[in-house]
mmCIF file of C-alpha atoms and ligand atoms in Angstrom:
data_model
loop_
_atom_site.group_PDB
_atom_site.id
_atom_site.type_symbol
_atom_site.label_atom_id
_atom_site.label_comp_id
_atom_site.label_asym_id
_atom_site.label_seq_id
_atom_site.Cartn_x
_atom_site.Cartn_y
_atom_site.Cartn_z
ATOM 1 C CA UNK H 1 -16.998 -8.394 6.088
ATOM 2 C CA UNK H 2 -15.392 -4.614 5.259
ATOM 3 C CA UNK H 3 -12.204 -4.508 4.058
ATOM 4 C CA UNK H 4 -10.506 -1.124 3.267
ATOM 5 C CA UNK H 5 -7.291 0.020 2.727
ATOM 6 C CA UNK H 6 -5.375 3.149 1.041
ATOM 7 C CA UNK H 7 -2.138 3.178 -0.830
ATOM 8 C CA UNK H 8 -0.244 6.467 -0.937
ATOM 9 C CA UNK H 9 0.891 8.401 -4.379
ATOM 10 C CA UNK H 10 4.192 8.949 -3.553
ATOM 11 C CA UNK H 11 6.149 7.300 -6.690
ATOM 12 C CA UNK H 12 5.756 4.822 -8.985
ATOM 13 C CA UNK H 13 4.183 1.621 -7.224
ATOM 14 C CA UNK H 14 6.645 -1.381 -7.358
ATOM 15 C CA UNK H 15 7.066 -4.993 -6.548
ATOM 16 C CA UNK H 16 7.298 -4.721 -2.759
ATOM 17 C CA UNK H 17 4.038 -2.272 -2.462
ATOM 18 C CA UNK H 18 2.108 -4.853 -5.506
ATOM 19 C CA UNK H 19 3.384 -8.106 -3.326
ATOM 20 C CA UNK H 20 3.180 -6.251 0.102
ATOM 21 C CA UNK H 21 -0.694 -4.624 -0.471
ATOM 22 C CA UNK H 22 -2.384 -4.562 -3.886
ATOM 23 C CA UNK H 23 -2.270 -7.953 -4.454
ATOM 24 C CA UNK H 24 -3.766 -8.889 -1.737
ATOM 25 C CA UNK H 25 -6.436 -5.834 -2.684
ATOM 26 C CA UNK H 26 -6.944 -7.451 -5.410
ATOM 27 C CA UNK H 27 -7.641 -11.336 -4.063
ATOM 28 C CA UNK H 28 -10.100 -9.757 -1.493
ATOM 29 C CA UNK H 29 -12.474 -8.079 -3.892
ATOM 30 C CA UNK H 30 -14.001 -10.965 -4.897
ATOM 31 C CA UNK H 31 -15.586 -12.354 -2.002
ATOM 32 C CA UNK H 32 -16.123 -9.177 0.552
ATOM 33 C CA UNK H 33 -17.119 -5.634 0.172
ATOM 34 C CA UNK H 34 -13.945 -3.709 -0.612
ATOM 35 C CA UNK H 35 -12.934 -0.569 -0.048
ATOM 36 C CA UNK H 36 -9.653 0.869 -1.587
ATOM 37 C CA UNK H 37 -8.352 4.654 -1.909
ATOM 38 C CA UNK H 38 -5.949 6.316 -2.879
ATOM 39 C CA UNK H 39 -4.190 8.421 0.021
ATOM 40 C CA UNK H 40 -3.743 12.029 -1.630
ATOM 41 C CA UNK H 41 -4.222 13.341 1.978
ATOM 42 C CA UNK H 42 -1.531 11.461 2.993
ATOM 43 C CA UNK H 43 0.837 12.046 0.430
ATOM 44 C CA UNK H 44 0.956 15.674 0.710
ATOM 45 C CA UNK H 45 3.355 15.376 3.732
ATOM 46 C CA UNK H 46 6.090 14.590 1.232
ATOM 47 C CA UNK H 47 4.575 15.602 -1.744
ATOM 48 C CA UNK H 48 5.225 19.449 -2.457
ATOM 49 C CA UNK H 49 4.735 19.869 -6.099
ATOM 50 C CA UNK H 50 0.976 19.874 -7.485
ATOM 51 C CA UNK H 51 1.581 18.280 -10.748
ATOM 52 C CA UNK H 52 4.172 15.634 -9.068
ATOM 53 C CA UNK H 53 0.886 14.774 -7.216
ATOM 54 C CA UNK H 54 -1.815 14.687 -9.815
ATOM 55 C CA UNK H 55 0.695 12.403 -11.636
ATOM 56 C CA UNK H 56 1.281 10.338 -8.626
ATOM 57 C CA UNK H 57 -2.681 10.099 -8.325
ATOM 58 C CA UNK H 58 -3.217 9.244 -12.024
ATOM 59 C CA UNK H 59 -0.480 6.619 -12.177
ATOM 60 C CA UNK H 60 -1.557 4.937 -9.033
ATOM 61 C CA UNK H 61 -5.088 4.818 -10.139
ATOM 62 C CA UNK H 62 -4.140 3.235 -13.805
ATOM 63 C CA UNK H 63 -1.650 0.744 -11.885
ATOM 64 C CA UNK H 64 -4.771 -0.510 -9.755
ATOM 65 C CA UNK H 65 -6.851 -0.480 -12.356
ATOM 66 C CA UNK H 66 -4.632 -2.642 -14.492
ATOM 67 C CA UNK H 67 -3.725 -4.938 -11.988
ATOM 68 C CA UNK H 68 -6.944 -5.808 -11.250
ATOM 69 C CA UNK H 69 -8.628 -3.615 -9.294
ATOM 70 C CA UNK H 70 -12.117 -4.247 -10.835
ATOM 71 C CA UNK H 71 -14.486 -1.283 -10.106
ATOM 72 C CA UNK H 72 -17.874 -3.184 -10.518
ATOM 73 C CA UNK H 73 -16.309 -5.300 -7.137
ATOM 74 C CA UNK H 74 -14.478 -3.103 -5.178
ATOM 75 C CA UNK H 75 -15.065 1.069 -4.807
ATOM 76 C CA UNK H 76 -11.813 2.719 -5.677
ATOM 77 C CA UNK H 77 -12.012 6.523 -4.541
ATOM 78 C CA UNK H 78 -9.229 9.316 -3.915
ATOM 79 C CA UNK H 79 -9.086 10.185 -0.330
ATOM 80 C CA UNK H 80 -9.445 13.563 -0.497
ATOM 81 C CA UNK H 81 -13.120 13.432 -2.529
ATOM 82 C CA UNK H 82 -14.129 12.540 0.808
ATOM 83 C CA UNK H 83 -14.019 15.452 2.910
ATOM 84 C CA UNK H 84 -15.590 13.898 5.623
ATOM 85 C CA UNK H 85 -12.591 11.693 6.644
ATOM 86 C CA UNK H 86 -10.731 15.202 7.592
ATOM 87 C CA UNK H 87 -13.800 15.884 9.666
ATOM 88 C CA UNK H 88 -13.637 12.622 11.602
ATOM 89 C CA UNK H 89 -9.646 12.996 11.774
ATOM 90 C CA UNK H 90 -10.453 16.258 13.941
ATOM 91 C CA UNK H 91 -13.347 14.404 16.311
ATOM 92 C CA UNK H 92 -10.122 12.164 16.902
ATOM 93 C CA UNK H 93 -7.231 13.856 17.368
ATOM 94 C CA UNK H 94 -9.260 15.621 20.328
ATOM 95 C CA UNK H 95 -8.780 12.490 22.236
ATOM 96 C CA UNK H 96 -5.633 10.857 20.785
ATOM 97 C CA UNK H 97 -2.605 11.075 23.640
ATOM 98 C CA UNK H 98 0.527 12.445 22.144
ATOM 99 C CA UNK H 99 2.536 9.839 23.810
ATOM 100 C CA UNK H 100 0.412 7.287 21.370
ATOM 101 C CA UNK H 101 1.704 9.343 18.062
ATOM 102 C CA UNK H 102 5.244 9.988 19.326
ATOM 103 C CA UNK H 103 6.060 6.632 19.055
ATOM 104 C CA UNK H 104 4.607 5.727 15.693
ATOM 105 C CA UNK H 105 7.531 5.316 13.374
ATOM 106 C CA UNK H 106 7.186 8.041 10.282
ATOM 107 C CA UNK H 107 7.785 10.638 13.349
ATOM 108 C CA UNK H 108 10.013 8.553 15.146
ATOM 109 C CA UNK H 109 12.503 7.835 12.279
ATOM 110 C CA UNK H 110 12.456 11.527 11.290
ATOM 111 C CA UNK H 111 12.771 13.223 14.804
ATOM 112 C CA UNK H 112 15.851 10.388 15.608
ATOM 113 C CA UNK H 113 17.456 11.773 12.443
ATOM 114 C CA UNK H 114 17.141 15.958 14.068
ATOM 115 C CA UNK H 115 14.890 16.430 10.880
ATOM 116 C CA UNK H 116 11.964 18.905 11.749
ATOM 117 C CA UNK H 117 8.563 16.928 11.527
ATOM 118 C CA UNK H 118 6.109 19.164 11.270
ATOM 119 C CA UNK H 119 2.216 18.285 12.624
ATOM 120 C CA UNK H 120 1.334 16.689 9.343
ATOM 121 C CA UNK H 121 3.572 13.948 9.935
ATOM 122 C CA UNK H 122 2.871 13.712 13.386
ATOM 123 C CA UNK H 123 -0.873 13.332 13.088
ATOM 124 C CA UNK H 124 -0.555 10.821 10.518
ATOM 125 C CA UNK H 125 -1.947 8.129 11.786
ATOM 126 C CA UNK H 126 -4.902 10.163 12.981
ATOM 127 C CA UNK H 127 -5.990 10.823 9.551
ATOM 128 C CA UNK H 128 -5.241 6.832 9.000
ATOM 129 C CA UNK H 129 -7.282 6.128 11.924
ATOM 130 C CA UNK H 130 -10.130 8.092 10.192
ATOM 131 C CA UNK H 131 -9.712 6.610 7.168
ATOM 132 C CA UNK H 132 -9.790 3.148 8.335
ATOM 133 C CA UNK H 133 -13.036 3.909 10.931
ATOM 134 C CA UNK H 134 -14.941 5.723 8.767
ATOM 135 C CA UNK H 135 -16.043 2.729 6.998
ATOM 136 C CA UNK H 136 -16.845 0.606 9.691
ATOM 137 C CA UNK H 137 -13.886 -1.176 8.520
ATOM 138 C CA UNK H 138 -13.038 -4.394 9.634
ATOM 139 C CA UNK H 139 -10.430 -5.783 8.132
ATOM 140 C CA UNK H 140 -7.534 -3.323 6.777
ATOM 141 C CA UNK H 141 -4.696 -5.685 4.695
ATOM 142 C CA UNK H 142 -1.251 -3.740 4.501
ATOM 143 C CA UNK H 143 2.072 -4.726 4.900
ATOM 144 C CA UNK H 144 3.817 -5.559 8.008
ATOM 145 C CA UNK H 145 4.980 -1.583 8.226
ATOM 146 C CA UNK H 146 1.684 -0.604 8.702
ATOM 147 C CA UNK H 147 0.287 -2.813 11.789
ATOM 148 C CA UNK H 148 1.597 -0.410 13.800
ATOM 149 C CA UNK H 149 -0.818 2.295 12.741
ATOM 150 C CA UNK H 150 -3.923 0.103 12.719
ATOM 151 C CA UNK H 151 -3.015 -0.765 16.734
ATOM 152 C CA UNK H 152 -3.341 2.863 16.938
ATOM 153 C CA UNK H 153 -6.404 3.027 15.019
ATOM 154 C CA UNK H 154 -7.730 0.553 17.512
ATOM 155 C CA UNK H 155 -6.748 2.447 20.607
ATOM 156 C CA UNK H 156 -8.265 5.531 19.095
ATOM 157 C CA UNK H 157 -11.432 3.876 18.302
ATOM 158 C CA UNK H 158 -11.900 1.782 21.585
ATOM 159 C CA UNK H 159 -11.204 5.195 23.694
ATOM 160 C CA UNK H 160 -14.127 7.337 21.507
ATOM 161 C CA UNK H 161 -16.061 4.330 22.103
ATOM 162 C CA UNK H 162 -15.189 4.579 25.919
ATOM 163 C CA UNK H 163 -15.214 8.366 26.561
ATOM 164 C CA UNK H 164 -18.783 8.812 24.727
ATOM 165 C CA UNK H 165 -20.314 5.542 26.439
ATOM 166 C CA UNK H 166 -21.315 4.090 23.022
ATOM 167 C CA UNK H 167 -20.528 1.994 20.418
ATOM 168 C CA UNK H 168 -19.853 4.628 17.354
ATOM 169 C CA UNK H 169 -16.760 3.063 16.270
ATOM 170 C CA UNK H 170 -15.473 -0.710 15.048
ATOM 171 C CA UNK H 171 -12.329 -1.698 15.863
ATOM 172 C CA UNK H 172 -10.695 -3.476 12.858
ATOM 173 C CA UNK H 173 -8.169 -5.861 12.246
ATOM 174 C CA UNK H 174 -5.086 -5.836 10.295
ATOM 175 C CA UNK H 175 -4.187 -8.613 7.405
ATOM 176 C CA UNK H 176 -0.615 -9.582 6.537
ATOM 177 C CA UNK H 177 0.407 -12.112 3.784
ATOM 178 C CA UNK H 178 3.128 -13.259 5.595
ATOM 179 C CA UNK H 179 4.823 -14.600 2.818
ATOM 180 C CA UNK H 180 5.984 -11.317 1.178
ATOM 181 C CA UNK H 181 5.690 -9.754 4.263
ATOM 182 C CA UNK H 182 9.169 -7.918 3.202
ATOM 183 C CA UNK H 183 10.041 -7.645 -0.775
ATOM 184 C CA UNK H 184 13.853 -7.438 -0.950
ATOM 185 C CA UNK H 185 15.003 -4.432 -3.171
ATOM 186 C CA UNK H 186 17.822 -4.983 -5.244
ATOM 187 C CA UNK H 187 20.359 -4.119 -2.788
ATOM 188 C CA UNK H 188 18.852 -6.613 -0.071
ATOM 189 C CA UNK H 189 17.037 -4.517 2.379
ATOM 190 C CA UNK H 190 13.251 -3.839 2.241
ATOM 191 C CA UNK H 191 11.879 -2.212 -1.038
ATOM 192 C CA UNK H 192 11.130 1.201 -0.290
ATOM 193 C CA UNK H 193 10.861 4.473 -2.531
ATOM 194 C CA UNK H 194 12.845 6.071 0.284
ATOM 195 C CA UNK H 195 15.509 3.575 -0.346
ATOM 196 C CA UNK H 196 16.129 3.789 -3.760
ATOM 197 C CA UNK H 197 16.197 0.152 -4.320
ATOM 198 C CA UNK H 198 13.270 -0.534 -6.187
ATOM 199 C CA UNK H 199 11.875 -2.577 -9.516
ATOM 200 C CA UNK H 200 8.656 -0.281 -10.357
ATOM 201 C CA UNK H 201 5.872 -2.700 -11.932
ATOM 202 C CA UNK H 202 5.905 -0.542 -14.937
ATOM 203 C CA UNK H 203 9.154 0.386 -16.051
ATOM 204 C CA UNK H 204 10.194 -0.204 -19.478
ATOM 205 C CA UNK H 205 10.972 -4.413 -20.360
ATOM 206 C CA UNK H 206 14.844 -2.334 -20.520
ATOM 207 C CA UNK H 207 14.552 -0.923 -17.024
ATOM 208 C CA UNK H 208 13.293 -3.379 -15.676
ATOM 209 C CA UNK H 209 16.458 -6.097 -17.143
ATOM 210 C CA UNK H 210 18.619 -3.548 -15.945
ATOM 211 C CA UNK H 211 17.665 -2.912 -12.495
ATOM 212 C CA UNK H 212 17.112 -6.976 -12.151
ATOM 213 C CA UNK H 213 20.463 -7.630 -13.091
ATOM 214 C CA UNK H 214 21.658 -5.012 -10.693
ATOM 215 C CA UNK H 215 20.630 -6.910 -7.606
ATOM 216 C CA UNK H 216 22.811 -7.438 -5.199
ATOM 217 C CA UNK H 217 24.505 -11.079 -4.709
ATOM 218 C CA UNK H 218 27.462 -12.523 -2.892
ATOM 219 C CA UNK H 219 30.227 -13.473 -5.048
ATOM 220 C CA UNK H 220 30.543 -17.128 -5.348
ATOM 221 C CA UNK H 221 31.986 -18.195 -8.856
ATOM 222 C CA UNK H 222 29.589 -20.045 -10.866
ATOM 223 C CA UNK H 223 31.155 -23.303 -10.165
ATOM 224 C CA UNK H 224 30.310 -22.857 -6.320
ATOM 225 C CA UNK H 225 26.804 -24.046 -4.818
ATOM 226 C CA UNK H 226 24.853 -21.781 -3.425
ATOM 227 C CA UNK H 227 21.994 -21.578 -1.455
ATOM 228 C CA UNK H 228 18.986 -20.472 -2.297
ATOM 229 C CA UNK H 229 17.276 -18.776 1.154
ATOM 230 C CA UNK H 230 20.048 -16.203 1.567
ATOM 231 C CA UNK H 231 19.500 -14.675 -2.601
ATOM 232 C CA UNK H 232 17.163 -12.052 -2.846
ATOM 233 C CA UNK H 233 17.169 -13.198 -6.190
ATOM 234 C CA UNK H 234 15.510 -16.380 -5.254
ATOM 235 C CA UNK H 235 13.505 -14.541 -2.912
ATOM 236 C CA UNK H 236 12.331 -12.387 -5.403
ATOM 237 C CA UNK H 237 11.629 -15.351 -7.885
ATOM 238 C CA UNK H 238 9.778 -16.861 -5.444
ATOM 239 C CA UNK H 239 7.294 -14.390 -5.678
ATOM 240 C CA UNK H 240 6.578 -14.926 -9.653
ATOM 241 C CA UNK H 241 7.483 -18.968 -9.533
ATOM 242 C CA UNK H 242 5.326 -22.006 -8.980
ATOM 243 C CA UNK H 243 6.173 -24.322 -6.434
ATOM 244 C CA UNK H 244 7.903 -26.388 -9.630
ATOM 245 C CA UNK H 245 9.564 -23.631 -10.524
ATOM 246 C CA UNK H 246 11.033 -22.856 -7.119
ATOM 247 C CA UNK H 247 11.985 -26.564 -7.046
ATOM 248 C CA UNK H 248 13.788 -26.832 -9.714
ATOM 249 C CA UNK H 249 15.490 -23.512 -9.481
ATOM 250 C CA UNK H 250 16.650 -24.107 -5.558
ATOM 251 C CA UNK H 251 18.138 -27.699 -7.543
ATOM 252 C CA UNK H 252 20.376 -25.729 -9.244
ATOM 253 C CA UNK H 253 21.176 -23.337 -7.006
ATOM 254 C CA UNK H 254 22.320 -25.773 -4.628
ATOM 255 C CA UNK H 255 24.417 -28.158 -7.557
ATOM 256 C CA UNK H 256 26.493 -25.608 -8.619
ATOM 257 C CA UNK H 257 27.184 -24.941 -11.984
ATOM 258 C CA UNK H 258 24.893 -21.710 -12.243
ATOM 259 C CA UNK H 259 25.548 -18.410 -11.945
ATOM 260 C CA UNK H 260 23.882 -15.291 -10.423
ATOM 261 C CA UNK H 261 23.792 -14.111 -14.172
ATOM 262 C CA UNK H 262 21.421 -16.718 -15.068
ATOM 263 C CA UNK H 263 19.277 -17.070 -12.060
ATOM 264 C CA UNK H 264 18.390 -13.271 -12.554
ATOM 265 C CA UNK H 265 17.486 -14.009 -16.253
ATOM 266 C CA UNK H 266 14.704 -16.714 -14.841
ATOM 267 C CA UNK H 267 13.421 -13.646 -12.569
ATOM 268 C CA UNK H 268 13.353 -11.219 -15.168
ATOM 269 C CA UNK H 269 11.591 -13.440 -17.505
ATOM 270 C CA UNK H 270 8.884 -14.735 -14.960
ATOM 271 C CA UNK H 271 8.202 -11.397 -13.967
ATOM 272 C CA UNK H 272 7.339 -9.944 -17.413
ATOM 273 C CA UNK H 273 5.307 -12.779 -17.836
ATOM 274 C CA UNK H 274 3.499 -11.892 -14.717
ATOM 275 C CA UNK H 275 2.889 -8.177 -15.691
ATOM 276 C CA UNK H 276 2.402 -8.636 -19.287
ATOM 277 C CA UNK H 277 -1.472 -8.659 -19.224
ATOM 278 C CA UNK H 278 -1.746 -5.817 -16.684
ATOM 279 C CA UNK H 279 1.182 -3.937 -18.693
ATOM 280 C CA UNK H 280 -1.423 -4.479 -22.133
ATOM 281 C CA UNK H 281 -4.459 -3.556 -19.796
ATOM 282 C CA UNK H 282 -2.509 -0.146 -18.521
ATOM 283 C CA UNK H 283 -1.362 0.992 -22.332
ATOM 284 C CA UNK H 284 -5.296 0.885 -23.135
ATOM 285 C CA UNK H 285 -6.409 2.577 -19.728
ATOM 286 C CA UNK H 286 -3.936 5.569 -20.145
ATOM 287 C CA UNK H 287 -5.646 6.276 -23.847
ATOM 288 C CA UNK H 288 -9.258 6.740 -21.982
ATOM 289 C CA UNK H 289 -8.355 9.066 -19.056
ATOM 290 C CA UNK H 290 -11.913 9.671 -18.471
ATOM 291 C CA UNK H 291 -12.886 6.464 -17.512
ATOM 292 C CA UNK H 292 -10.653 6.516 -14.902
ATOM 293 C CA UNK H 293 -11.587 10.045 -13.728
ATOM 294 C CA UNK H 294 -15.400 8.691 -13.744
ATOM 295 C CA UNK H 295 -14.480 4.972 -11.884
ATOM 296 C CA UNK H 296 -12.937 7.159 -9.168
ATOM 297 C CA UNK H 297 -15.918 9.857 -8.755
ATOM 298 C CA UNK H 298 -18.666 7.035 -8.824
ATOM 299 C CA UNK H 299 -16.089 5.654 -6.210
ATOM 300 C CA UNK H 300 -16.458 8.604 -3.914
ATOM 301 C CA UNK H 301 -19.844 9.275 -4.146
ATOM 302 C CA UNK H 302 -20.327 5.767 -2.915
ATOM 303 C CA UNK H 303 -17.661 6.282 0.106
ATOM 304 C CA UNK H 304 -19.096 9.521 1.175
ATOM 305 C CA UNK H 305 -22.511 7.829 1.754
ATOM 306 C CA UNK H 306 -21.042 5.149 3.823
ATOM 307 C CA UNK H 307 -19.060 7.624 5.608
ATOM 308 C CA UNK H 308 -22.098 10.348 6.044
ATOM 309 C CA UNK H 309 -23.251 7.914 8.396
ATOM 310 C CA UNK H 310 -20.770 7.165 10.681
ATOM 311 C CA UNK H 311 -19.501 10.735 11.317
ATOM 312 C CA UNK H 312 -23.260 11.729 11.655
ATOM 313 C CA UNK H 313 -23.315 8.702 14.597
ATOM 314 C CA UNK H 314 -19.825 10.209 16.053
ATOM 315 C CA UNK H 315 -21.023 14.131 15.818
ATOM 316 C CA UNK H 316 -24.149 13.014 17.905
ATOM 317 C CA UNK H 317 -21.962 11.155 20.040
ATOM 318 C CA UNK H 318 -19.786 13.840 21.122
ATOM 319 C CA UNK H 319 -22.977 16.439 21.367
ATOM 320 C CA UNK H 320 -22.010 18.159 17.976
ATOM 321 C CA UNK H 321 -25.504 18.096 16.825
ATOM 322 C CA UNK H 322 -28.407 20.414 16.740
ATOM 323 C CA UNK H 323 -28.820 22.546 20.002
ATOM 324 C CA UNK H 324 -32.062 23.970 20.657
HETATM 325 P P1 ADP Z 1 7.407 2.756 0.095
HETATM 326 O O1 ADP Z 1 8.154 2.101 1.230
HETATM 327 O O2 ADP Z 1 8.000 2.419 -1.205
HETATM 328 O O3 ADP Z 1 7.256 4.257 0.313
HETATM 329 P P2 ADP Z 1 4.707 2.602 0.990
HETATM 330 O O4 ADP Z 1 5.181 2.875 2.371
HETATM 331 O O5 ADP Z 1 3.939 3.654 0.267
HETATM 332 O O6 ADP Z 1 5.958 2.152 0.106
HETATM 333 O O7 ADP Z 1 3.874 1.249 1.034
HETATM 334 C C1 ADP Z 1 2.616 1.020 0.423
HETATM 335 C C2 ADP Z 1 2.157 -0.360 0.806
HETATM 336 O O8 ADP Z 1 3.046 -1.368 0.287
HETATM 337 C C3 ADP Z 1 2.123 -0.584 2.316
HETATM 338 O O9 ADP Z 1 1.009 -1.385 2.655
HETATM 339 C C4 ADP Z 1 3.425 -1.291 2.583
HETATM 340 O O10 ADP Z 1 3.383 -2.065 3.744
HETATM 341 C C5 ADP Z 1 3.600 -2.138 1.329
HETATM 342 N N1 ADP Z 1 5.025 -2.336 1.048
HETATM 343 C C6 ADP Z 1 5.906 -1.390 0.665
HETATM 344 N N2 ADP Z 1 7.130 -1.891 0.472
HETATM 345 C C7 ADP Z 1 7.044 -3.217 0.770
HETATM 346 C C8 ADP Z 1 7.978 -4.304 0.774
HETATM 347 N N3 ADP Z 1 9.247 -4.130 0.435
HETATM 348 N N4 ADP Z 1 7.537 -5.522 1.137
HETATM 349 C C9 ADP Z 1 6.235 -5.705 1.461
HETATM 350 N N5 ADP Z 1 5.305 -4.736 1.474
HETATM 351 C C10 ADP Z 1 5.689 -3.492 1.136
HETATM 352 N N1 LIG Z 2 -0.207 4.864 5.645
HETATM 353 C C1 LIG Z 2 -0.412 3.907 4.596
HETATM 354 C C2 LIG Z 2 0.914 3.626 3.876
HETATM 355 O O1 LIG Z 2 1.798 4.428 3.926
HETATM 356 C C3 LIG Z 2 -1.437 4.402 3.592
HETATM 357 C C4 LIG Z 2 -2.771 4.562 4.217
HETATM 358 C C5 LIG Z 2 -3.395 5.750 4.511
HETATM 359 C C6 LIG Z 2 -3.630 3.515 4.642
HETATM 360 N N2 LIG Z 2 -4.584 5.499 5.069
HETATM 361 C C7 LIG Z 2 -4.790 4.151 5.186
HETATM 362 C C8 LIG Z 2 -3.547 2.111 4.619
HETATM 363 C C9 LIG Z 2 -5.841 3.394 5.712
HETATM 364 C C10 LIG Z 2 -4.605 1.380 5.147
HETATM 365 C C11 LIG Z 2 -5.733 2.010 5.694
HETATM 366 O O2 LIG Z 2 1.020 2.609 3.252
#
């Protein structure tokens, strides 16, 4: 089985986009072939400022890298050292109905707002489409944000497939881990970069105290009970805790006697202890940038070759192939 998927450098990953995607990256490398990018393509519809990017790029790439991301399992490439995605993006768009794009929700959200979206943002998913098919993907894990664009990429797909009379393109599935499905940031709504709520993976042990003990709680005393499944603190802890763990902290919760002070000092704590072998791994990676540079070339040149293929079946598909 092919599994791909594509993280955007947009910011500093956190704990909703590790939880949400890369770990789940990272569990799948193991056992199928793996295909994971980082979406530069993508990114410059927000991304205006060329060294912003190349930062973006380079932190993404040590974060995966540290993590887990093991290059000898899965191929990590940058998006854009495969030119032939934008290639297949344009065979598709020539057949994708507006009405499919207008209500995907990057354009959506911004358009409901009166921003101006410009056709970058509209296409989107196009270029995600292309991404995804270009592999013969066939399983895509993301978080539950993203389904929507791989039901497009399916629709695409399945009317190419359709409108040439062949079978060019594989439709692929998405994965969830239902589970984190939605990371709580610390002022209780999703974790987003747009949002402003987030814990990056790699802040400073400082930061990273700070910005836990800056989540958002109700405010029972710490005589009070209090329960457990409405805390995003718990929520959060879940995440880092064994089932023991959980147990014993949901005990407490529930007696009373604790406070919201010390609850966040158990999430804090299990959560550097999570990170503190990919934080080591990241401090050596950053001293040998070109390793990284060469992990993500060897990366590409194995993409392209996979890719070469299928756009060479969709070009003779759609008659763009040698005429006389
Ligand atoms: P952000 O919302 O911070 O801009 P992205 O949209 O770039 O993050 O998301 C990258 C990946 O991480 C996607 O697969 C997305 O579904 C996942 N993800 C992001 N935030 C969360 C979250 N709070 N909970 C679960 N998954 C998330
Ligand atoms: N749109 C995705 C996001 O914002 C990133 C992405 C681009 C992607 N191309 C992809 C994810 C292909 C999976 C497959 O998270």
């Amino acid at each position: 089985m092919k599994i791909l998927s594509g993280i955007q450098p947009t910011g500093r990953f956190h704990w909703g986009n590790y939880f949400g995607a890369i770990r789940q990256y990272i569990d799948l490398q193991d056992n199928e072939q793996a295909f994971y990018f980082i979406a530069d393509y993508h990114a410059l519809t927000t991304v205006r400022e060329p060294e912003t990017l190349r930062g973006y790029v380079r932190d993404a790439a040590l974060d995966l890298l540290a993590l887990g991301l093991d290059p000898a399992k899965a191929t990590l490439f940058r998006q854009s050292d495969v030119p032939e995605v934008t290639e297949l993006t344009w065979l598709l768009m020539t057949l994708t109905q507006m009405h499919l794009l207008e209500k995907c929700h990057a354009y959506k959200d911004k358009k409901a707002k009166g921003l101006a979206a410009d056709a970058g943002l509209f296409t989107y998913p196009v270029l995600m489409a292309a991404d995804i098919l270009l592999y013969d993907s066939d399983v895509v894990p993301v978080g539950l944000d993203q389904v929507q664009h791989i039901e497009v990429t399916r629709d695409i797909a399945a009317r190419f497939n359709n409108m040439y009379g062949v079978e060019a393109l594989k439709l692929p599935d998405a994965k969830v881990v239902e589970s984190a499905a939605k990371v709580p940031g610390i002022d209780g709504e999703k974790m987003s970069k747009s949002y402003n709520n987030t814990i990056e993976l790699f802040e400073t042990p400082k930061r990273t105290k700070k910005k836990v003990n800056s989540i958002k709680t109700d405010s029972k005393t710490v005589e009070e009970p209090k329960d457990p499944e409405t805390c995003s603190v718990f929520t959060l802890y879940k995440l880092f805790a064994t089932q023991e763990q959980q147990d014993a902290l949901t005990e407490r919760y529930r007696a009373g006697g604790m406070g919201y002070g010390e609850a966040k000092g158990a999430l804090y704590e299990a959560a550097m202890e999570h990170f503190a072998e990919a934080r080591e791994r990241r401090e050596k990676l950053e001293q040998d940038p070109s390793t990284v540079e060469d992990i993500l070339r060897a990366g590409a040149t194995k993409a392209r070759e996979v890719g070469r293929e299928v756009l060479d079946r969709c070009r003779a598909a759609c008659g763009l192939t040698a005429t006389f």
